[in-house]
DNA sequence: TCTTAAATATGATTTAAATCATGTTTTTGG
DNA sequence: CCAAAAACATGATTTAAATCATATTTAAGA
């Protein structure tokens, strides 16, 4: 469903959303320690996200990664697609070429529905939404 | 979500359910040709399923794999668990240790619900159910 | 301007999943 | 009883994802 990389990316962005802003940036190491993801692996992911405009960064001393308010308006699917590509989420549960809504495969109706819901949720949920839920005490983010 | 192996296994069992019985058995090659899965890889999977009592088989000439009526009563989750193990499906979307229904993580409510539905469907749907849907024309199984 | 601290870029290594290959056992039919 | 056809068992190879390592660029601050 989601690759490890995508999960790591989501965690990192969530952590950034709660602990950074234009004035308070975070280094790779700060994040990797907290969310328990290998440092240099996470570095690659963060750079990827930065290159694609999902998160912001500045080089040099006092530099680091952070989220602008604009960054927080991005939906979860945009994060995932940078890491996993577009294909991974839309495909049929059995990877059948000929399967689609008009011509549903045996599992499409029974099980594919859950997948569609999942994708829809990822599309309409933004980082901001998640932060709001946490601040309301509706949910938590235990990092690791 | 599901490994390739699990998808192959599901396809193979579905193919068997539609094209085999105690009298008409199918060889690995018959199945692998139809569902377009590497022959010797599929062989391993079929042997695994057979060893765990998901499908039936007989050795020697005129032998092959087939499903008994009893086999057809098994739920999809049982097929998947033989191949992927039990853990893979139950975990939190972000693989957070501390996440559960009592203490839902940020994505649990929004996105995890879809996952639970998915698992529930796999638990309650049997091979038989799928065959019935196909015979009713409600869905199709295009093999590849 | 120089040193240092950070991201950036790139490539090598490891690991696990997927794939391939081959020998062994069982059963049927002659 | 023998030969052939099938599953069964096991191990080797390949591939892609995950992980590690290191050199380069940029910016801050003294």
Short mmCIF file of N, CA and C in Angstrom, two decimals, chain A residues 41-97:
data_model
loop_
_atom_site.label_atom_id
_atom_site.label_comp_id
_atom_site.label_asym_id
_atom_site.label_seq_id
_atom_site.Cartn_x
_atom_site.Cartn_y
_atom_site.Cartn_z
N UNK A 41 19.32 7.78 5.39
CA UNK A 41 18.18 7.40 4.55
C UNK A 41 17.14 8.51 4.58
N UNK A 42 16.88 8.98 5.79
CA UNK A 42 15.93 10.08 5.93
C UNK A 42 16.41 11.32 5.18
N UNK A 43 17.74 11.55 5.23
CA UNK A 43 18.30 12.71 4.53
C UNK A 43 17.87 12.70 3.07
N UNK A 44 18.00 11.54 2.46
CA UNK A 44 17.61 11.41 1.05
C UNK A 44 16.15 11.76 0.85
N UNK A 45 15.32 11.25 1.72
CA UNK A 45 13.87 11.49 1.58
C UNK A 45 13.56 12.97 1.75
N UNK A 46 14.17 13.59 2.75
CA UNK A 46 13.91 15.01 2.99
C UNK A 46 14.35 15.85 1.80
N UNK A 47 15.49 15.49 1.25
CA UNK A 47 15.98 16.23 0.09
C UNK A 47 15.04 16.07 -1.09
N UNK A 48 14.52 14.88 -1.23
CA UNK A 48 13.55 14.61 -2.29
C UNK A 48 12.29 15.47 -2.10
N UNK A 49 11.79 15.49 -0.88
CA UNK A 49 10.59 16.27 -0.58
C UNK A 49 10.85 17.75 -0.81
N UNK A 50 12.03 18.19 -0.42
CA UNK A 50 12.40 19.59 -0.57
C UNK A 50 12.48 19.96 -2.05
N UNK A 51 13.15 19.11 -2.83
CA UNK A 51 13.29 19.36 -4.26
C UNK A 51 11.92 19.47 -4.94
N UNK A 52 10.95 18.75 -4.42
CA UNK A 52 9.61 18.77 -5.02
C UNK A 52 8.68 19.78 -4.37
N UNK A 53 9.24 20.60 -3.50
CA UNK A 53 8.43 21.67 -2.93
C UNK A 53 7.42 21.25 -1.88
N UNK A 54 7.60 20.07 -1.33
CA UNK A 54 6.68 19.62 -0.28
C UNK A 54 7.06 20.24 1.06
N UNK A 55 8.36 20.32 1.31
CA UNK A 55 8.85 20.96 2.52
C UNK A 55 9.86 22.05 2.10
N UNK A 56 10.28 22.88 3.07
CA UNK A 56 11.23 23.95 2.76
C UNK A 56 12.54 23.70 3.48
N UNK A 57 13.61 24.31 2.97
CA UNK A 57 14.91 24.09 3.60
C UNK A 57 15.84 25.26 3.31
N UNK A 58 16.83 25.43 4.18
CA UNK A 58 17.94 26.34 3.87
C UNK A 58 19.23 25.66 4.28
N UNK A 59 20.26 25.94 3.47
CA UNK A 59 21.56 25.33 3.70
C UNK A 59 22.33 26.10 4.76
N UNK A 60 23.49 25.58 5.08
CA UNK A 60 24.45 26.29 5.92
C UNK A 60 24.09 26.31 7.39
N UNK A 61 24.96 26.90 8.18
CA UNK A 61 24.74 26.99 9.64
C UNK A 61 23.39 27.63 9.93
N UNK A 62 22.75 27.15 10.99
CA UNK A 62 21.39 27.58 11.34
C UNK A 62 20.36 27.18 10.29
N UNK A 63 20.80 26.41 9.34
CA UNK A 63 19.86 25.95 8.31
C UNK A 63 19.11 24.72 8.79
N UNK A 64 18.33 24.15 7.89
CA UNK A 64 17.58 22.96 8.24
C UNK A 64 16.30 22.88 7.44
N UNK A 65 15.42 22.00 7.87
CA UNK A 65 14.14 21.81 7.20
C UNK A 65 13.02 22.42 8.02
N UNK A 66 11.99 22.86 7.33
CA UNK A 66 10.84 23.42 8.04
C UNK A 66 9.64 23.46 7.11
N UNK A 67 8.48 23.74 7.69
CA UNK A 67 7.27 23.87 6.88
C UNK A 67 6.77 25.30 6.95
N UNK A 68 6.44 25.87 5.82
CA UNK A 68 5.77 27.17 5.80
C UNK A 68 4.27 26.91 5.96
N UNK A 69 3.51 27.95 6.20
CA UNK A 69 2.06 27.75 6.31
C UNK A 69 1.47 27.21 5.01
N UNK A 70 2.11 27.63 3.92
CA UNK A 70 1.67 27.12 2.62
C UNK A 70 1.92 25.61 2.49
N UNK A 71 3.10 25.20 2.94
CA UNK A 71 3.43 23.78 2.90
C UNK A 71 2.38 22.95 3.64
N UNK A 72 1.85 23.54 4.71
CA UNK A 72 0.91 22.78 5.54
C UNK A 72 -0.44 22.58 4.86
N UNK A 73 -0.65 23.29 3.78
CA UNK A 73 -1.93 23.14 3.07
C UNK A 73 -1.92 21.98 2.07
N UNK A 74 -0.77 21.36 1.91
CA UNK A 74 -0.67 20.25 0.96
C UNK A 74 -1.37 19.01 1.50
N UNK A 75 -1.93 18.23 0.60
CA UNK A 75 -2.61 17.01 1.03
C UNK A 75 -1.61 15.87 1.15
N UNK A 76 -2.02 14.87 1.92
CA UNK A 76 -1.14 13.74 2.17
C UNK A 76 -0.74 13.02 0.90
N UNK A 77 -1.66 12.97 -0.03
CA UNK A 77 -1.38 12.24 -1.27
C UNK A 77 -0.20 12.86 -2.02
N UNK A 78 -0.04 14.18 -1.87
CA UNK A 78 1.06 14.84 -2.59
C UNK A 78 2.42 14.42 -2.03
N UNK A 79 2.46 14.19 -0.74
CA UNK A 79 3.69 13.70 -0.12
C UNK A 79 4.00 12.30 -0.63
N UNK A 80 2.97 11.48 -0.61
CA UNK A 80 3.16 10.08 -0.99
C UNK A 80 3.56 9.93 -2.45
N UNK A 81 2.96 10.75 -3.29
CA UNK A 81 3.25 10.61 -4.71
C UNK A 81 4.67 11.00 -5.07
N UNK A 82 5.24 11.93 -4.31
CA UNK A 82 6.64 12.28 -4.56
C UNK A 82 7.54 11.08 -4.29
N UNK A 83 7.21 10.34 -3.28
CA UNK A 83 8.07 9.22 -2.88
C UNK A 83 7.74 7.93 -3.64
N UNK A 84 6.48 7.60 -3.72
CA UNK A 84 6.10 6.31 -4.31
C UNK A 84 5.66 6.40 -5.77
N UNK A 85 5.50 7.61 -6.28
CA UNK A 85 4.97 7.72 -7.64
C UNK A 85 3.46 7.63 -7.64
N UNK A 86 2.89 7.89 -8.79
CA UNK A 86 1.44 7.99 -8.89
C UNK A 86 0.76 6.62 -8.99
N UNK A 87 1.43 5.69 -9.64
CA UNK A 87 0.80 4.41 -9.97
C UNK A 87 0.36 3.60 -8.76
N UNK A 88 1.28 3.51 -7.80
CA UNK A 88 1.14 2.55 -6.70
C UNK A 88 -0.24 2.48 -6.05
N UNK A 89 -0.89 3.62 -5.89
CA UNK A 89 -2.14 3.62 -5.13
C UNK A 89 -3.39 3.31 -5.96
N UNK A 90 -3.30 3.58 -7.24
CA UNK A 90 -4.54 3.47 -8.03
C UNK A 90 -4.84 2.09 -8.58
N UNK A 91 -3.88 1.19 -8.44
CA UNK A 91 -4.04 -0.07 -9.15
C UNK A 91 -5.00 -1.03 -8.46
N UNK A 92 -5.48 -1.94 -9.23
CA UNK A 92 -6.38 -3.01 -8.78
C UNK A 92 -5.68 -3.87 -7.73
N UNK A 93 -6.45 -4.39 -6.78
CA UNK A 93 -5.88 -5.21 -5.70
C UNK A 93 -5.07 -6.38 -6.25
N UNK A 94 -5.53 -6.94 -7.37
CA UNK A 94 -4.84 -8.09 -7.96
C UNK A 94 -3.93 -7.69 -9.11
N UNK A 95 -3.79 -6.39 -9.34
CA UNK A 95 -2.98 -5.89 -10.47
C UNK A 95 -3.49 -6.39 -11.82
N UNK A 96 -4.79 -6.55 -11.93
CA UNK A 96 -5.35 -7.01 -13.21
C UNK A 96 -5.45 -5.84 -14.19
N UNK A 97 -4.91 -6.05 -15.38
CA UNK A 97 -4.92 -5.01 -16.41
C UNK A 97 -6.35 -4.55 -16.73
#
